[in-house]
Coordinates of C-alpha atoms and ligand atoms in Angstrom, one line a residue:
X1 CA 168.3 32.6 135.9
X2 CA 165.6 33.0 138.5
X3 CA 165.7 36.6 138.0
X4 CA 164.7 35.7 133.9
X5 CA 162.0 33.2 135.0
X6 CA 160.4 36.1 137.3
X7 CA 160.4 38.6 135.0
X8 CA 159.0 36.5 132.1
X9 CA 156.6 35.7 134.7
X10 CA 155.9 39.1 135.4
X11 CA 155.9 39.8 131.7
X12 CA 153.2 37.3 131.1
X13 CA 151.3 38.4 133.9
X14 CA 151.0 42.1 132.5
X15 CA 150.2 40.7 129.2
X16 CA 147.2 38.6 130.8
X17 CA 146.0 41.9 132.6
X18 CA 146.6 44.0 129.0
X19 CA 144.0 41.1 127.2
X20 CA 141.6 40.8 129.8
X21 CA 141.1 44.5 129.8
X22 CA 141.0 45.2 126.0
X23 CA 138.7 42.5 126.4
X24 CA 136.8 44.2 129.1
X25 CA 136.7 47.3 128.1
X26 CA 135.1 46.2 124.1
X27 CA 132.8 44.5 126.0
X28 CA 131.9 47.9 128.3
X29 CA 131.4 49.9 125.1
X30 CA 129.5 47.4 122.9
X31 CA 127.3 47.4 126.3
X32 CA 127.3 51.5 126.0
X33 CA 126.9 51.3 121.6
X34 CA 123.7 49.2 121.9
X35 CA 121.7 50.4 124.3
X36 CA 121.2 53.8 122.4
X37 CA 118.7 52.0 119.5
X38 CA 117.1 50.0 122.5
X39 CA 116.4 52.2 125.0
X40 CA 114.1 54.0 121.9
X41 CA 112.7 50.5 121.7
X42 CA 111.8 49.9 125.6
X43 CA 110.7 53.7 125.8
X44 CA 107.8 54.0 127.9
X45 CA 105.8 56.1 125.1
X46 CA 104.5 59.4 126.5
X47 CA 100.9 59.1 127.7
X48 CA 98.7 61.7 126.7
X49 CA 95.6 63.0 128.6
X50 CA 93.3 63.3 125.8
X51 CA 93.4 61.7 122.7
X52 CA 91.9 62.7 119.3
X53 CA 90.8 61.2 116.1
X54 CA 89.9 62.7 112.9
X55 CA 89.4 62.2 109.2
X56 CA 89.1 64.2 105.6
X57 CA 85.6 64.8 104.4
X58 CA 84.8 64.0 101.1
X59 CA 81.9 63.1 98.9
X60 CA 78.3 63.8 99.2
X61 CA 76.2 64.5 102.1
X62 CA 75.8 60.8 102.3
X63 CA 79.4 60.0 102.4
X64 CA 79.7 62.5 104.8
X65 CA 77.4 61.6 107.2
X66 CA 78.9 57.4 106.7
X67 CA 82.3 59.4 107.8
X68 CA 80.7 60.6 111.0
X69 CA 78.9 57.6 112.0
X70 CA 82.4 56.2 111.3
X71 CA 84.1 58.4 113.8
X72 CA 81.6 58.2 116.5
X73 CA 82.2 54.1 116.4
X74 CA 85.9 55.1 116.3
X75 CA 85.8 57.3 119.0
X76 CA 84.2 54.9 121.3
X77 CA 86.4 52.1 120.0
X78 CA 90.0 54.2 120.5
X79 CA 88.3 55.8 123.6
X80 CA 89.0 59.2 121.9
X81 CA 87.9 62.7 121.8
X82 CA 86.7 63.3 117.8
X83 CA 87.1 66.2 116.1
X84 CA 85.0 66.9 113.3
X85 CA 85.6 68.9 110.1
X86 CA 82.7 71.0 108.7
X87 CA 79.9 69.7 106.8
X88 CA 80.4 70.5 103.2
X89 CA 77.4 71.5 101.3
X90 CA 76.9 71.7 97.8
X91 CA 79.5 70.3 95.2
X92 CA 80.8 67.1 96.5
X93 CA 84.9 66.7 96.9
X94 CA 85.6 63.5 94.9
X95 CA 87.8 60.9 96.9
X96 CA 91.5 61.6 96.9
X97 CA 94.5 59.3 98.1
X98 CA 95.1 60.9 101.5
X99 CA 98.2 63.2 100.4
X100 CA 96.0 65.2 97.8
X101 CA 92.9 65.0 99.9
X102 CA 94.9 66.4 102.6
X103 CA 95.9 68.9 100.3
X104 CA 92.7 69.7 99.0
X105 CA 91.6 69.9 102.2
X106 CA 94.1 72.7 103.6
X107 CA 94.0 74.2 100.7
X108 CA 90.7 73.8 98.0
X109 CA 88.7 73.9 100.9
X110 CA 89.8 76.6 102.5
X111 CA 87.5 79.9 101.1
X112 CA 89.1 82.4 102.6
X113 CA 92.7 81.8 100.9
X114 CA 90.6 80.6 97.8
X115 CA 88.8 84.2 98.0
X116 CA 92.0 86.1 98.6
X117 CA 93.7 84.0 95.9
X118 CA 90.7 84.9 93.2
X119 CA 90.8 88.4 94.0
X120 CA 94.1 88.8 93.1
X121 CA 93.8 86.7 90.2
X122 CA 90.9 89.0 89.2
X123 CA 91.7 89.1 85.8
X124 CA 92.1 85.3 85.5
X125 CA 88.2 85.1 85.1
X126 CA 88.3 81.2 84.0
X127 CA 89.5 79.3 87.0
X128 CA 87.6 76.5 87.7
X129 CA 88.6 77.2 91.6
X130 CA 87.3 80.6 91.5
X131 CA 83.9 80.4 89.3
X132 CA 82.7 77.1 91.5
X133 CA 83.5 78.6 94.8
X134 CA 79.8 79.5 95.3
X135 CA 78.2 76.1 94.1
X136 CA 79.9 74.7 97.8
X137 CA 80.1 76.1 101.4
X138 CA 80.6 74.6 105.2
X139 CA 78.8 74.5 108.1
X140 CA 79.1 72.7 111.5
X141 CA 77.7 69.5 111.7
X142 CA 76.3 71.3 115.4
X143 CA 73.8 73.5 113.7
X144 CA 72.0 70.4 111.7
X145 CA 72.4 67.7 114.2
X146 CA 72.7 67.2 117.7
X147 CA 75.7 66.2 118.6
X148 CA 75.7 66.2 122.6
X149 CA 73.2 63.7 122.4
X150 CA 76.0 61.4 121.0
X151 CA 78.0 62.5 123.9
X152 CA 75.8 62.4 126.5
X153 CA 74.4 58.4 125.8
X154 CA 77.6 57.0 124.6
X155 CA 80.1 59.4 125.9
X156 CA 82.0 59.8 123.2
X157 CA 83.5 63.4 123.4
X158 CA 83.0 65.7 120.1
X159 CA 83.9 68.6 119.4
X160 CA 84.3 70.7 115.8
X161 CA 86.6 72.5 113.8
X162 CA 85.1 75.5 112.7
X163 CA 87.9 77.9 112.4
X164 CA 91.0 76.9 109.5
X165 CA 91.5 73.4 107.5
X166 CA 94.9 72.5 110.3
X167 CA 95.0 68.9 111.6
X168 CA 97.5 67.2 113.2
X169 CA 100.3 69.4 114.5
X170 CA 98.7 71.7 112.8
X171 CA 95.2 71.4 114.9
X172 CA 93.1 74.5 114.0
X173 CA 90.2 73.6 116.3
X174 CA 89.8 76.2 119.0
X175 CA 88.3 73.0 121.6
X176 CA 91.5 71.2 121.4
X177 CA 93.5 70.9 124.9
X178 CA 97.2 71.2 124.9
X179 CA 99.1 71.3 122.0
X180 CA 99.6 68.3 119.4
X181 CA 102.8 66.7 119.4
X182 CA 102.1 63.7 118.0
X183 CA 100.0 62.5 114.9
X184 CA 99.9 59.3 113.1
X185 CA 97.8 59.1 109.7
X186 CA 95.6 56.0 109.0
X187 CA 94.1 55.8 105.5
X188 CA 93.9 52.1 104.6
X189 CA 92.0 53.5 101.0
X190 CA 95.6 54.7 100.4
X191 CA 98.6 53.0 101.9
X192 CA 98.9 49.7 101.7
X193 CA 101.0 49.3 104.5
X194 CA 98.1 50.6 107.3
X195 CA 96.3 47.8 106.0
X196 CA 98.7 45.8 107.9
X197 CA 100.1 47.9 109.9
X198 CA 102.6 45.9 112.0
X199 CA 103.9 47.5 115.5
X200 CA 106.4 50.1 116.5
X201 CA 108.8 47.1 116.8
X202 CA 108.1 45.3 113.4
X203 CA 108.4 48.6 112.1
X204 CA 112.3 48.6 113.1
X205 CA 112.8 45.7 111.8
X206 CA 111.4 46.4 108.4
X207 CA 113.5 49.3 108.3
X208 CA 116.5 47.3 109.6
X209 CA 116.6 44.8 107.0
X210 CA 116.0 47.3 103.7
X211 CA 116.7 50.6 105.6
X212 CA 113.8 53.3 105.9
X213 CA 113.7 54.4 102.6
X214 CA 113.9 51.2 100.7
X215 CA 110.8 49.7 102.5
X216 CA 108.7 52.5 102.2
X217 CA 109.2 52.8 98.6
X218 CA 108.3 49.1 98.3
X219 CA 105.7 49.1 100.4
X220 CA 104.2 52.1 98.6
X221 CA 104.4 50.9 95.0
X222 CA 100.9 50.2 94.6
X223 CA 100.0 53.5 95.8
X224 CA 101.9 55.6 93.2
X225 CA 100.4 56.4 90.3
X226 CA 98.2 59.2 90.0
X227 CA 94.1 58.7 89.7
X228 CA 94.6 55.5 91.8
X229 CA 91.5 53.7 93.0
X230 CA 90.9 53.3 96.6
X231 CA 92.6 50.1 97.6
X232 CA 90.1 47.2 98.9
X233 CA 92.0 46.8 102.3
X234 CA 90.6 46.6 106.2
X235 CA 91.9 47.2 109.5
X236 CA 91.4 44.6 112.5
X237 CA 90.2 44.8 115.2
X238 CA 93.0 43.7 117.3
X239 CA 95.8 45.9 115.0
X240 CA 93.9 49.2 117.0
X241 CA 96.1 48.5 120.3
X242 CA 99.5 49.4 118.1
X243 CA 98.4 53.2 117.7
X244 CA 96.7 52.8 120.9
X245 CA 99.4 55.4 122.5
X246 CA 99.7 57.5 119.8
X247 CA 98.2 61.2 120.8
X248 CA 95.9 62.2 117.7
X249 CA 95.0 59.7 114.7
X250 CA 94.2 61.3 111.7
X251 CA 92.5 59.4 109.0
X252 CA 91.6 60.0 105.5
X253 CA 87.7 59.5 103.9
X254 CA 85.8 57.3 106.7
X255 CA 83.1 56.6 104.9
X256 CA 84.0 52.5 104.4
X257 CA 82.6 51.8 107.4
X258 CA 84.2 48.0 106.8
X259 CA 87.6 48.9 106.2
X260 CA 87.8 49.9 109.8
X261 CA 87.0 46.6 112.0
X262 CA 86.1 47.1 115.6
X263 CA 85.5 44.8 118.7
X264 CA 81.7 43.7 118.5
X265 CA 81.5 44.7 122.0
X266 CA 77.6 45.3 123.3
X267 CA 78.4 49.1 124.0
X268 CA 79.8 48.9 120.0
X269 CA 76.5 47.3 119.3
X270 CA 74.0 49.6 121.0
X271 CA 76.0 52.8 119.4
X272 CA 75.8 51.4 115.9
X273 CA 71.8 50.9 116.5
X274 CA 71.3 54.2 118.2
X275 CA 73.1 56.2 115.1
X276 CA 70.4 54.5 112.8
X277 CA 67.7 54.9 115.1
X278 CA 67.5 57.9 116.5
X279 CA 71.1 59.7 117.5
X280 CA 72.5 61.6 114.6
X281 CA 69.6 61.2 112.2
X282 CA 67.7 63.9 111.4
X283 CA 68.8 67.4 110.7
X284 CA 66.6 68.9 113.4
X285 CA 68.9 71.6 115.2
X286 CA 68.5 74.2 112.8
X287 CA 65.2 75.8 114.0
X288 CA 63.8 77.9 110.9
X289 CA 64.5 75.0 108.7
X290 CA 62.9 72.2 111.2
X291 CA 60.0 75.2 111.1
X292 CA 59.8 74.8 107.5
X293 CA 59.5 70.9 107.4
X294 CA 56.6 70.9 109.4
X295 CA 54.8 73.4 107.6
X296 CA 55.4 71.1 104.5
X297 CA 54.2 68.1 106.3
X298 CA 51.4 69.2 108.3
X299 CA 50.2 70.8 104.4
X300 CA 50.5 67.0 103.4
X301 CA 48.3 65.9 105.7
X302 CA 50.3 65.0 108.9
X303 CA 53.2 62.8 109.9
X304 CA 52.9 59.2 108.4
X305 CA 49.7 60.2 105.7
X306 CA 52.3 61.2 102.9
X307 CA 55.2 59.0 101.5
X308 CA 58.2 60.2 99.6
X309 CA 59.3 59.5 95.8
X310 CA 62.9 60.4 94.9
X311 CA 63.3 60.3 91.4
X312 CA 67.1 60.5 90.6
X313 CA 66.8 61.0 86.7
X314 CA 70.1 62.1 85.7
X315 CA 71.5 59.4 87.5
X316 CA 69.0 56.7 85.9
X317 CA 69.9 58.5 82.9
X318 CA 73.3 58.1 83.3
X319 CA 73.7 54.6 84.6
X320 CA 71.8 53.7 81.1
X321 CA 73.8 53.0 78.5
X322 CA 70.6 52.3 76.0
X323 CA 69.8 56.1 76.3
X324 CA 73.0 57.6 77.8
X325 CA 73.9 58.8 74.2
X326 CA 72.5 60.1 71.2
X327 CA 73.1 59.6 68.0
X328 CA 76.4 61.0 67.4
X329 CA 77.5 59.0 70.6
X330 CA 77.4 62.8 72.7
X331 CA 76.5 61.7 76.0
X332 CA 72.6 62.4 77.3
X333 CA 73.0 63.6 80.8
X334 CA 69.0 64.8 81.4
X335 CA 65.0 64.3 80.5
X336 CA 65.2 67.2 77.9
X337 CA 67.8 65.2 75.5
X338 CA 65.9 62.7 75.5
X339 CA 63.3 62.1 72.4
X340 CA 59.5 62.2 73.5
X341 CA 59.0 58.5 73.2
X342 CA 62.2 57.5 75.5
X343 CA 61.0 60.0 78.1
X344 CA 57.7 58.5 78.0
X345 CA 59.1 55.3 78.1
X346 CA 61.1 56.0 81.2
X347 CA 58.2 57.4 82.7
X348 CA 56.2 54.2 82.2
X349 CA 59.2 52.0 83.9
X350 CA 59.1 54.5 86.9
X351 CA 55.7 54.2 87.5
X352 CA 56.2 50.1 87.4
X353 CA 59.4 50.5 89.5
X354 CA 57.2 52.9 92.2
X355 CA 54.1 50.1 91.9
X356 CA 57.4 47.6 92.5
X357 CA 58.6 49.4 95.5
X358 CA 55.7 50.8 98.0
X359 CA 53.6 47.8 100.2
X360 CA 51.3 45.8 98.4
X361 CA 48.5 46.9 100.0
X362 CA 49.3 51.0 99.0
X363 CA 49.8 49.1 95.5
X364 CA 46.2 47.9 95.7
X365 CA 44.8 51.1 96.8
X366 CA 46.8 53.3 94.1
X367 CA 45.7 51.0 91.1
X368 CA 42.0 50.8 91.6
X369 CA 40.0 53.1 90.1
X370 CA 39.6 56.4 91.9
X371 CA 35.5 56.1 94.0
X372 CA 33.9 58.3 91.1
X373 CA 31.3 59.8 93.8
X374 CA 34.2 61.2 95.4
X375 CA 35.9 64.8 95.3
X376 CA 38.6 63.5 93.8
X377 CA 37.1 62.1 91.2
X378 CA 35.3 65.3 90.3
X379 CA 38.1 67.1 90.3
X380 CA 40.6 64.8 88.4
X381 CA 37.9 65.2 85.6
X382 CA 37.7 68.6 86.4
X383 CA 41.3 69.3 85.5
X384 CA 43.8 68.4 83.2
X385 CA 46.8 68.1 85.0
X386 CA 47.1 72.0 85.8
X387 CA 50.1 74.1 87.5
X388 CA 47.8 76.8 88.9
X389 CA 48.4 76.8 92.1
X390 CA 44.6 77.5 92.8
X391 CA 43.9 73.8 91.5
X392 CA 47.1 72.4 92.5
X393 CA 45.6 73.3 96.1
X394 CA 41.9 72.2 95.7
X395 CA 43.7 68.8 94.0
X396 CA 45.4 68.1 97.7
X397 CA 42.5 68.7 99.3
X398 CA 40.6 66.5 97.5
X399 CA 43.2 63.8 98.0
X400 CA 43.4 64.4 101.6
X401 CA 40.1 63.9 101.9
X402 CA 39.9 60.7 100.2
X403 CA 42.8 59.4 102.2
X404 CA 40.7 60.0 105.2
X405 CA 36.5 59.4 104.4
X406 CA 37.2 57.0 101.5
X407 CA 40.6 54.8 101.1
X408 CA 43.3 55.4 104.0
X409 CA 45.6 53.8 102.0
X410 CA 45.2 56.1 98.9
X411 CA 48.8 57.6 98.8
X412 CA 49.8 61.0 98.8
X413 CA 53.4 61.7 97.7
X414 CA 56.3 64.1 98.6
X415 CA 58.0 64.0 95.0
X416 CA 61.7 65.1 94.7
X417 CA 63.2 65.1 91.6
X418 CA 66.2 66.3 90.2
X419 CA 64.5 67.4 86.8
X420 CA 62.0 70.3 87.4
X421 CA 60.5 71.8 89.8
X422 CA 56.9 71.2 89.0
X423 CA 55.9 67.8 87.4
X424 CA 52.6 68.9 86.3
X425 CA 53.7 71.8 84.6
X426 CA 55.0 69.4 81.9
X427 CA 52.4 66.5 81.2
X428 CA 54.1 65.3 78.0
X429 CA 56.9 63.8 80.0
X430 CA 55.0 63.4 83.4
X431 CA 51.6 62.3 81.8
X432 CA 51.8 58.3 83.0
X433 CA 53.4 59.3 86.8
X434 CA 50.4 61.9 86.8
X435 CA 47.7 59.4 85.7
X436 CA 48.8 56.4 88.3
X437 CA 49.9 59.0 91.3
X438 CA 47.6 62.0 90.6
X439 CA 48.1 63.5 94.5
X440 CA 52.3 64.2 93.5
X441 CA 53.1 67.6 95.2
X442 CA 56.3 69.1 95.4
X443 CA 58.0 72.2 97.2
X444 CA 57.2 74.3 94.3
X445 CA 53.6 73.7 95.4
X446 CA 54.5 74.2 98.8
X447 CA 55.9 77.4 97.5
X448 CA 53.4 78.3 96.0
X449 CA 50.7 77.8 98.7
X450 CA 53.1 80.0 101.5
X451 CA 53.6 76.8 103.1
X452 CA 57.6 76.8 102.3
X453 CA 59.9 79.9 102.5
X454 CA 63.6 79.8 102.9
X455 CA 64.2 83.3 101.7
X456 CA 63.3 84.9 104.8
X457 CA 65.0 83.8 107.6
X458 CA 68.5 82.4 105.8
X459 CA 70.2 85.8 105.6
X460 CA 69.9 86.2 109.4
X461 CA 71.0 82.9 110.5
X462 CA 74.4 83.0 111.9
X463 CA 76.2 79.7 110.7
X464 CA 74.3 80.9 106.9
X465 CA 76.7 83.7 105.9
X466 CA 78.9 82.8 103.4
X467 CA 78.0 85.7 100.7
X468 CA 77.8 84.3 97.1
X469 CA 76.0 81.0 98.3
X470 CA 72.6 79.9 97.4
X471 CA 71.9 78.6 100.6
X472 CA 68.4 77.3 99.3
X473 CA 69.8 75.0 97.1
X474 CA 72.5 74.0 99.7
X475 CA 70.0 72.8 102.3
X476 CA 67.4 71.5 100.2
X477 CA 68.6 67.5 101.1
X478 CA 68.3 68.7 104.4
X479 CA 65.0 69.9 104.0
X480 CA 63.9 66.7 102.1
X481 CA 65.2 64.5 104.9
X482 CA 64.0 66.2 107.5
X483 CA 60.3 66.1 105.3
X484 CA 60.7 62.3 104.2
X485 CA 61.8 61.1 107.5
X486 CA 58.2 61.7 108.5
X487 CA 56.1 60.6 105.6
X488 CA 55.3 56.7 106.2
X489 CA 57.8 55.2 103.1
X490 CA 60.6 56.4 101.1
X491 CA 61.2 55.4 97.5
X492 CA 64.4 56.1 95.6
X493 CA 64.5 55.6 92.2
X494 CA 68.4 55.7 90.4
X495 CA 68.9 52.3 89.1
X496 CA 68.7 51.4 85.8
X497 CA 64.8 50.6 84.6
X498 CA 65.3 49.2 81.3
X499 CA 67.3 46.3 82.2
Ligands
LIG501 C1 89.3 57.3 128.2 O1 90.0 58.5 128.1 C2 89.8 59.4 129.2 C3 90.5 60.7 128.9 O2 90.3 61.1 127.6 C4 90.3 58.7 130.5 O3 90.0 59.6 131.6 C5 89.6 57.4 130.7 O4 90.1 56.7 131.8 C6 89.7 56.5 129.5 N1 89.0 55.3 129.6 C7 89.5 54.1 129.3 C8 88.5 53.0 129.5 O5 90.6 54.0 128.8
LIG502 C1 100.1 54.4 107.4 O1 100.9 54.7 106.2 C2 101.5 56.0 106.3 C3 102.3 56.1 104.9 O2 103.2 55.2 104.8 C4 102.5 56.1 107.4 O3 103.0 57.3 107.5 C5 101.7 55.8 108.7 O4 102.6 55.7 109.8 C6 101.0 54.4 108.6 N1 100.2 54.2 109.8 C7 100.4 53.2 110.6 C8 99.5 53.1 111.8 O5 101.2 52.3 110.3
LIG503 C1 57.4 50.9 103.6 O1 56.3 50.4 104.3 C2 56.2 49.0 104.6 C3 54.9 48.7 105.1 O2 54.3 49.7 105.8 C4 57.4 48.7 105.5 O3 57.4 47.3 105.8 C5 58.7 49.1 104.8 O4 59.8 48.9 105.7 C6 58.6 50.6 104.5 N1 59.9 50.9 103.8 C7 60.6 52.0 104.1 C8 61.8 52.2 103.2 O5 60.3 52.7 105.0
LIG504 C1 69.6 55.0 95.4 O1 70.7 55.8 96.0 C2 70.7 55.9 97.4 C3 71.8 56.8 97.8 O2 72.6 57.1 96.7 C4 70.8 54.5 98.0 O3 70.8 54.6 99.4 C5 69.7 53.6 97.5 O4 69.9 52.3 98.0 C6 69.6 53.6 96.0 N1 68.4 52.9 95.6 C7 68.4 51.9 94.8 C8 67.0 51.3 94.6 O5 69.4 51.4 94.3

């Protein structure tokens, strides 16, 4: 009986030891089948050396420009090396959501495939890829604008990418250290979800509860559909410290400057007033061209005795829906479909608009009556309005030299204008600009006078040699900036006068 009572004893014993182990051991491997998701979660992320930024250029010269601004204050924000793509000059890229803008980008953008691709396609004569591939080229932001300064005051480390359309892991600039292994994109004009973009952790847990794909498909939805609008959302300042790790940030068009919030530090603060003062304002690294401006000035009478009037017809045109279509409802898009009397009636609301704009006291000056003892009285009777450049040249003279013996405030204007060259050549339309602002001279006058040749010295410039491209008409904003930026006030005209 004792014998029974040990060995059940026994028995039970063993069966204690069989539980406690099964128990111990599940326990030893549910300790060894979680761990492998959280040690990715407490992984010390790599840190790199150097970390880069960049974007997707897009837009205008203006848009362009925003972008790089953008970057810069990015740069100094993420503490990060920028790299910027090429200036595109010529026709403008329209805005993209970032996966076609990338695509455009490695790919639209990119003329030697584009060139390759054409010439092949030879007899396909009516692609729109292949007959615009002239009306646009690139250049590095370097040979316009000085971009050490930036580095040098702020240091913010920039350097370009002048070879290939790579970014990312794909990084074609030659300046880059290392390789890239790791790229996050940022486009808050596209995805929704960077608008908000919750941490690494968050992250999991989004994709825990609806599994990877489900979340990003909901969090895409609003990004879908094709010819989508840029999505109104921002960035915080304090979301920056979740991609603060990551090695390269790529971003789409930068040219929101207030989608992307940053601290208001007082470094932040100096940077943004520098890069409207006096760091990365002027295009004044190209030499020939800087030459050129300051022929065109010193011809107008010296810095601050000329202002500048930008007349943006088509677009005042356009933004008009009283005279943006005829009769049959075919949309006007410049001065010469318009009839006589509109044109003449657009003239009279820019000469209001320009009276509008410049200081009161230039006002004064421009609407009294010209001194008739003076040259410029003679010579305004003299002449009708006349396009010989002769006259043209006696007709600044004249008004030079009644801005400086008789009315210093008697203004003498830089015209641009998007219609023709040479105002005065056509005094039906121009008449009422003419009669208010008689000393209007543009760079066909310039031209005209040898005060203003680009022909000469492009074709040897080394960053100019993209064959095909009228490089004249490329850098003509360029020129105008670099000309307006030292006449004493700038006037733009593009809004609609007639409302
Ligand atoms: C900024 O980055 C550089 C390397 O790119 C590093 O040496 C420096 O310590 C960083 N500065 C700060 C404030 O993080
Ligand atoms: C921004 O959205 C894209 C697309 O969903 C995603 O790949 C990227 O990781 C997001 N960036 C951040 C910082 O969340
Ligand atoms: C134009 O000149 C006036 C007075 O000289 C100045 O107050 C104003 O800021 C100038 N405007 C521009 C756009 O330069
Ligand atoms: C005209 O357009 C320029 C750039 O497109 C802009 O900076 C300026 O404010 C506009 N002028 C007016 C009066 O709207």
């Amino acid at each position: 009986m004792a014998r029974l009572i040990r060995l059940t004893y026994y028995l039970v014993a063993l069966l204690f030891f069989l539980i406690l182990s099964i128990v111990a051991l599940s326990r030893y491997q549910l300790v060894n089948t979680v761990p492998t998701p959280s040690t990715k979660v407490t992984k010390t992320p790599i840190q790199f050396d150097t970390k880069y930024l960049s974007w997707l250029p897009h837009g205008e010269f203006t848009d362009q420009h925003e972008a790089f601004r953008n970057a810069v204050q990015l740069g100094k924000e993420l503490n990060r090396t920028v790299i910027a793509p090429m200036l595109r000059l010529g026709k403008p890229l329209a805005w993209q959501p970032f996966e076609q803008m990338a695509q455009t980008y490695s790919t639209l953008q990119n003329k030697q495939l584009i060139r390759q691709k054409c010439t092949e396609l030879a007899v396909v004569t009516n692609d729109q890829t292949c007959i615009t591939l002239n009306d646009w080229t690139e250049i590095p932001w370097s040979s316009l604008f000085d971009l050490d300064a930036i580095s040098t005051e702020f240091g913010i480390p920039i350097i370009e990418r002048t070879h290939g359309h790579g970014w990312g892991l794909d990084e074609t600039s030659e300046n880059v250290m290392g390789s890239i292994t790791d790229t996050v994109v940022i486009d808050v004009l596209t995805f929704m979800e960077n608008s908000t973009f919750y941490s690494q952790h968050q992250q999991r847990q989004w994709d825990g509860l609806f599994g990877r794909q489900s979340s990003q498909r909901i969090l895409n939805q609003p990004t879908q559909d094709k010819n989508k609008l840029p999505l109104k959302t921002v960035i915080r300042p304090q979301q920056w410290k979740d991609v603060d790790q990551r090695q390269y940030i790529q971003f789409g068009a930068l040219s929101s400057t207030p989608r992307y919030q940053l601290h208001s530090t007082p470094q932040q603060q100096a940077l943004r007033k520098a890069l409207s003062r006096h760091l990365f304002v002027s295009p004044n690294q190209m030499a020939p061209l800087k030459y050129q401006a300051d022929q065109v000035i010193a011809t107008l009478g010296g810095v601050n005795h000329f202002s500048s009037l930008r007349l943006n017809l088509a677009k005042v045109i356009a933004l008009d829906a009283r005279v943006n279509k005829d009769a049959t409802g075919a949309p006007i898009t410049t001065m010469d479909d318009l009839d006589v009397q509109t044109q003449k009636e657009l003239m009279d609301a820019v000469v209001l608009e320009v009276f509008g704009d410049i200081p009161i006291n230039q006002a004064v000056s421009a609407a009294m009556p010209v001194n008739p003892d003076s040259t410029l009285a003679r010579i305004l009777l003299q002449q009708q309005p006349s396009s010989s450049p002769q006259e043209r040249r006696q007709l600044l003279d004249a008004c030079i030299d009644y801005r400086q013996n008789i009315e210093e405030r008697y203004p003498i204007y830089y015209l641009v204008n998007d219609h023709i060259p040479s105002p005065a050549s056509q005094p039906d339309t121009y008449g009422p600009l003419l009669s208010f602002f008689p000393c209007l001279f543009t760079k066909s006058d310039m031209k005209h006078w040898g005060k203003l040749d680009m022909s000469t010295w492009i074709s040897s410039s080394p960053v100019l040699q993209d064959i095909g491209v009228d490089y004249e008409k490329m850098l003509d904003p360029m020129l105008d900036i670099l000309i307006s930026g030292q006449g004493i006030n700038i006037t733009i005209m593009n809004v609609s006068l007639f409302a």
